[in-house]
Tab-separated table of C-alpha atoms in Angstrom:
chain	number	residue	atom	x	y	z
A	1	MET	CA	103.226	98.332	104.485
A	2	MET	CA	99.818	98.060	102.863
A	3	GLY	CA	97.782	100.942	101.436
A	4	PRO	CA	95.526	101.737	104.434
A	5	ALA	CA	98.478	101.912	106.840
A	6	HIS	CA	100.420	104.123	104.423
A	7	SER	CA	97.492	106.542	104.097
A	8	LEU	CA	96.881	106.691	107.836
A	9	SER	CA	100.554	107.390	108.482
A	10	GLY	CA	100.525	110.135	105.847
A	11	ALA	CA	97.501	111.883	107.337
A	12	ALA	CA	98.965	111.585	110.835
A	13	ALA	CA	102.266	113.045	109.646
A	14	TRP	CA	100.641	116.187	108.209
A	15	LEU	CA	98.521	116.666	111.328
A	16	GLY	CA	101.759	116.424	113.307
A	17	VAL	CA	103.276	119.119	111.088
A	18	GLY	CA	100.198	121.226	111.794
A	19	ALA	CA	100.765	120.836	115.530
A	20	ALA	CA	104.416	121.823	115.118
A	21	ALA	CA	103.430	124.869	113.050
A	22	ALA	CA	100.982	125.957	115.752
A	23	ALA	CA	103.683	125.532	118.416
A	24	LEU	CA	105.947	127.792	116.325
A	25	ASP	CA	103.255	130.510	116.176
A	26	HIS	CA	102.481	129.921	112.509
A	27	PRO	CA	99.273	127.893	112.749
A	28	MET	CA	97.660	126.440	109.655
A	29	PRO	CA	94.201	127.661	108.704
A	30	TRP	CA	91.854	124.713	109.196
A	31	PRO	CA	91.349	124.218	105.412
A	32	VAL	CA	95.128	123.821	104.980
A	33	LEU	CA	95.179	121.298	107.808
A	34	VAL	CA	92.346	119.259	106.278
A	35	VAL	CA	93.477	119.496	102.656
A	36	GLY	CA	97.107	118.841	103.559
A	37	ALA	CA	96.176	115.750	105.582
A	38	LEU	CA	94.118	114.363	102.688
A	39	ILE	CA	96.824	115.132	100.120
A	40	CYS	CA	99.454	113.539	102.365
A	41	ALA	CA	97.242	110.472	102.836
A	42	GLY	CA	96.926	110.148	99.063
A	43	ALA	CA	100.576	110.906	98.354
A	44	ALA	CA	101.558	108.160	100.800
A	45	LEU	CA	100.241	105.649	98.232
A	46	ALA	CA	102.029	107.161	95.245
A	47	PRO	CA	105.481	105.516	95.569
A	48	ASP	CA	103.810	102.191	94.774
A	49	LEU	CA	103.337	103.383	91.195
A	50	ASP	CA	106.055	100.832	90.480
A	51	HIS	CA	103.816	97.893	91.493
A	52	LYS	CA	101.004	96.637	89.251
A	53	SER	CA	99.114	95.111	92.196
A	54	ALA	CA	99.239	98.164	94.470
A	55	THR	CA	96.193	100.202	95.489
A	56	ILE	CA	97.220	103.073	93.235
A	57	SER	CA	97.275	100.817	90.176
A	58	ARG	CA	93.513	100.284	90.554
A	59	SER	CA	92.628	103.864	91.433
A	60	PHE	CA	92.237	105.355	87.940
A	61	GLY	CA	91.310	102.343	85.853
A	62	PRO	CA	93.412	101.538	82.784
A	63	ILE	CA	95.254	104.871	83.011
A	64	SER	CA	96.860	104.017	86.357
A	65	ARG	CA	97.516	100.410	85.328
A	66	ILE	CA	99.370	101.535	82.214
A	67	LEU	CA	101.248	104.198	84.188
A	68	CYS	CA	102.291	101.632	86.798
A	69	GLY	CA	103.697	99.410	84.054
A	70	ILE	CA	105.683	102.314	82.615
A	71	ILE	CA	107.034	103.396	86.009
A	72	ASP	CA	107.964	99.800	86.834
A	73	GLN	CA	110.007	99.506	83.636
A	74	LEU	CA	111.586	102.933	84.145
A	75	SER	CA	112.520	102.106	87.742
A	76	HIS	CA	114.007	98.773	86.709
A	77	ALA	CA	116.037	100.450	83.962
A	78	VAL	CA	117.396	103.045	86.405
A	79	TYR	CA	118.233	100.301	88.889
A	80	LYS	CA	120.194	98.300	86.319
A	81	ALA	CA	122.007	101.397	85.063
A	82	THR	CA	123.092	102.588	88.510
A	83	LYS	CA	123.475	99.472	90.668
A	84	SER	CA	126.857	98.502	92.044
A	85	LYS	CA	128.396	95.049	91.971
A	86	ALA	CA	127.144	94.495	95.527
A	87	ASP	CA	123.517	95.203	94.635
A	88	PRO	CA	121.506	92.054	93.786
A	89	ARG	CA	119.895	91.395	90.432
A	90	ARG	CA	116.222	92.255	90.158
A	91	SER	CA	113.434	91.249	87.809
A	92	GLY	CA	111.323	94.375	88.377
A	93	GLY	CA	111.473	97.941	89.626
A	94	HIS	CA	109.371	97.738	92.803
A	95	ARG	CA	110.906	99.544	95.785
A	96	THR	CA	113.618	101.219	93.781
A	97	LEU	CA	113.395	104.660	92.121
A	98	THR	CA	109.983	105.739	93.449
A	99	HIS	CA	110.975	104.700	96.970
A	100	THR	CA	113.780	107.234	97.331
A	101	ALA	CA	113.946	110.640	98.981
A	102	LEU	CA	115.155	112.121	95.694
A	103	TRP	CA	111.982	110.967	93.924
A	104	ALA	CA	109.821	112.396	96.726
A	105	VAL	CA	111.459	115.818	96.461
A	106	LEU	CA	111.234	115.893	92.660
A	107	ILE	CA	107.558	114.928	92.632
A	108	GLY	CA	106.724	117.488	95.302
A	109	ALA	CA	108.671	120.216	93.529
A	110	GLY	CA	106.934	119.377	90.267
A	111	ALA	CA	103.516	119.626	91.921
A	112	SER	CA	104.413	122.985	93.500
A	113	ALA	CA	105.624	124.343	90.161
A	114	LEU	CA	102.453	123.125	88.443
A	115	ALA	CA	100.233	124.657	91.116
A	116	MET	CA	102.084	127.983	90.987
A	117	THR	CA	102.368	128.342	87.225
A	118	GLY	CA	99.195	126.581	86.127
A	119	ASP	CA	95.702	127.950	86.401
A	120	ARG	CA	92.883	126.835	88.687
A	121	TRP	CA	92.537	123.608	86.712
A	122	ALA	CA	96.072	122.616	87.647
A	123	VAL	CA	95.252	122.969	91.342
A	124	LEU	CA	92.002	121.075	90.847
A	125	GLY	CA	93.891	118.311	89.056
A	126	ILE	CA	96.379	117.929	91.907
A	127	LEU	CA	93.571	117.903	94.456
A	128	PHE	CA	91.470	115.438	92.437
A	129	VAL	CA	94.260	112.880	92.094
A	130	HIS	CA	95.103	112.983	95.785
A	131	MET	CA	91.489	113.040	96.965
A	132	VAL	CA	90.822	109.852	94.990
A	133	LEU	CA	93.931	108.234	96.459
A	134	ALA	CA	92.941	109.364	99.963
A	135	VAL	CA	89.533	107.725	99.531
A	136	GLU	CA	91.190	104.547	98.271
A	137	GLY	CA	93.543	104.477	101.242
A	138	LEU	CA	91.489	105.782	104.170
A	139	LEU	CA	88.114	104.365	103.113
A	140	TRP	CA	89.500	101.284	101.431
A	141	ARG	CA	86.679	98.925	102.442
A	142	ALA	CA	84.020	101.210	100.983
A	143	ALA	CA	86.164	101.982	97.931
A	144	ARG	CA	86.665	98.290	97.159
A	145	THR	CA	82.906	97.641	97.179
A	146	SER	CA	81.984	100.798	95.210
A	147	SER	CA	82.344	101.473	91.520
A	148	ASP	CA	85.363	103.443	90.334
A	149	VAL	CA	83.063	106.115	88.958
A	150	LEU	CA	81.607	106.821	92.407
A	151	VAL	CA	85.090	107.152	93.890
A	152	TRP	CA	86.108	109.505	91.079
A	153	LEU	CA	82.963	111.601	91.566
A	154	LEU	CA	83.682	111.852	95.283
A	155	GLY	CA	87.256	112.887	94.537
A	156	ALA	CA	86.180	115.486	91.971
A	157	THR	CA	83.479	116.927	94.230
A	158	SER	CA	85.848	117.112	97.187
A	159	ALA	CA	88.525	118.784	95.072
A	160	TRP	CA	86.081	121.400	93.774
A	161	ILE	CA	84.660	122.214	97.217
A	162	LEU	CA	88.030	122.316	98.971
A	163	ALA	CA	89.598	124.509	96.266
A	164	GLY	CA	86.708	126.936	96.664
A	165	ILE	CA	87.210	127.052	100.428
A	166	LEU	CA	90.964	127.559	100.111
A	167	ASP	CA	90.410	130.437	97.694
A	168	GLN	CA	88.551	132.421	100.337
A	169	PRO	CA	90.669	135.170	101.966
A	170	GLY	CA	92.596	133.864	104.955
A	171	ASN	CA	91.737	130.215	104.280
A	172	GLY	CA	95.104	129.126	103.090
A	173	SER	CA	95.873	129.550	99.385
A	174	HIS	CA	98.742	131.825	100.463
A	175	TRP	CA	99.649	129.847	103.580
A	176	LEU	CA	103.402	129.831	104.251
A	177	PHE	CA	104.315	131.482	100.914
A	178	THR	CA	102.864	134.978	100.646
A	179	GLY	CA	104.658	136.449	97.618
A	180	PRO	CA	102.841	137.445	94.440
A	181	GLY	CA	102.015	134.445	92.294
A	182	GLN	CA	102.924	131.979	95.068
A	183	GLU	CA	99.404	130.768	95.706
A	184	TYR	CA	99.359	127.050	96.404
A	185	LEU	CA	103.149	126.755	96.341
A	186	TRP	CA	102.767	124.858	99.621
A	187	LEU	CA	100.844	122.024	97.928
A	188	GLY	CA	104.101	120.217	97.200
A	189	LEU	CA	104.933	119.889	100.910
A	190	PRO	CA	102.315	117.273	101.852
A	191	ILE	CA	103.204	115.393	98.652
A	192	VAL	CA	106.880	115.197	99.637
A	193	LEU	CA	105.953	114.281	103.201
A	194	GLY	CA	103.527	111.574	102.093
A	195	ALA	CA	106.131	109.940	99.864
A	196	LEU	CA	108.783	110.066	102.590
A	197	VAL	CA	106.410	108.598	105.163
A	198	HIS	CA	105.655	105.780	102.716
A	199	ASP	CA	109.380	105.084	102.366
A	200	ILE	CA	109.922	105.089	106.117
A	201	GLY	CA	107.003	102.717	106.560
A	202	ASP	CA	108.425	100.327	103.980
A	203	ALA	CA	111.824	100.560	105.656
A	204	LEU	CA	110.247	98.997	108.750
A	205	THR	CA	109.281	95.888	106.812
A	206	VAL	CA	111.363	92.831	106.007
A	207	SER	CA	112.671	94.131	102.661
A	208	GLY	CA	113.769	97.584	103.830
A	209	CYS	CA	113.771	100.624	101.513
A	210	PRO	CA	116.565	102.366	99.529
A	211	ILE	CA	115.589	105.836	100.735
A	212	LEU	CA	119.055	107.392	100.375
A	213	TRP	CA	119.783	106.330	96.789
A	214	PRO	CA	122.136	107.167	95.071
A	215	LEU	CA	124.373	107.563	98.128
A	216	PRO	CA	126.567	104.438	98.490
A	217	ILE	CA	126.155	102.506	101.743
A	218	ALA	CA	128.093	99.313	102.451
A	219	ARG	CA	129.247	99.305	98.795
A	220	LYS	CA	125.613	99.317	97.613
A	221	ARG	CA	123.870	102.087	95.668
A	222	TRP	CA	120.440	100.654	96.529
A	223	TYR	CA	121.041	99.821	100.180
A	224	PRO	CA	117.719	98.824	101.831
A	225	LEU	CA	117.620	100.963	104.965
A	226	GLY	CA	115.721	99.701	107.981
A	227	PRO	CA	115.968	98.796	111.655
A	228	PRO	CA	117.647	95.568	112.804
A	229	LYS	CA	115.981	92.598	111.131
A	230	SER	CA	114.623	91.356	114.448
A	231	MET	CA	112.519	94.541	114.647
A	232	ARG	CA	111.055	94.350	111.141
A	233	PHE	CA	107.661	92.936	110.180
A	234	ARG	CA	105.929	91.669	107.068
A	235	ALA	CA	103.562	93.945	105.152
A	236	GLY	CA	99.973	93.298	106.202
A	237	SER	CA	101.016	91.462	109.368
A	238	ARG	CA	99.308	91.743	112.758
A	239	VAL	CA	101.970	94.226	113.856
A	240	GLU	CA	100.882	96.596	111.094
A	241	VAL	CA	97.124	96.086	111.453
A	242	LYS	CA	96.744	95.674	115.218
A	243	ILE	CA	99.489	97.964	116.497
A	244	LEU	CA	100.732	100.504	113.953
A	245	MET	CA	97.380	101.513	112.450
A	246	PRO	CA	95.802	102.291	115.856
A	247	VAL	CA	98.965	104.188	116.803
A	248	PHE	CA	98.691	106.262	113.615
A	249	MET	CA	95.061	107.073	114.453
A	250	ILE	CA	95.968	108.203	117.959
A	251	LEU	CA	98.927	110.278	116.776
A	252	GLY	CA	96.768	111.856	114.082
A	253	GLY	CA	94.103	112.784	116.612
A	254	VAL	CA	96.648	114.306	118.992
A	255	GLY	CA	98.321	116.159	116.120
A	256	GLY	CA	95.002	117.503	114.863
A	257	LEU	CA	94.036	118.809	118.309
A	258	GLY	CA	97.450	120.401	118.668
A	259	ALA	CA	97.206	121.992	115.211
A	260	LEU	CA	93.843	123.487	116.128
A	261	GLU	CA	95.373	124.677	119.440
A	262	LEU	CA	92.918	122.635	121.464
A	263	LEU	CA	95.666	121.001	123.521
């Protein structure tokens, strides 16, 4: 799928989690719901770090372009080192390492560890990166016609304001994990969810997605999971734009109302 659809699906997924949490009598404070949805929307773009033409490659100027090149080479190297005889040859690393559940869990765990052990600047850094990505994904038309600096300023301002709100008692810095020193441990959850939602979305397309690597399936280490080929669609097709994106908006709205216990 393309960037806007990935971001919408990520936001909708977190709002759905919020509705489930409310149904289980552990509702999210509204700042956690909002911040988590934005982080998940941004994280749903992150697996495409292995593609130099993806939305994320343009999000942070030369830094993200260089990083995408490095991740592409790393992913390709891992693919070549671990592929089976049944796996096809590849010329690049797109839709390999960063499109696996293992990668999603590792990235989320790393973010949680950084948020828990780092100081306030670590939390601000995590929020800034994902706020910028959320703007690029959810407001992609405006982001494309604006300068990068304006997008970065919006991301930085949003991160600063939201971190201040979360720090207020009862607003969510200790949501879910209440032990000493476990502030913001939950930040890794929307990052894992966003990456997994991205992978599931790509699995619906023609190429499929090797979500379960390195588990062997049909003699392949990098088996591209997906529905029957007759049910798949091409990225950016009318199915994605005219059907799936509106569905994501509706599901997100329903999930948000449920999370706020308005349904």
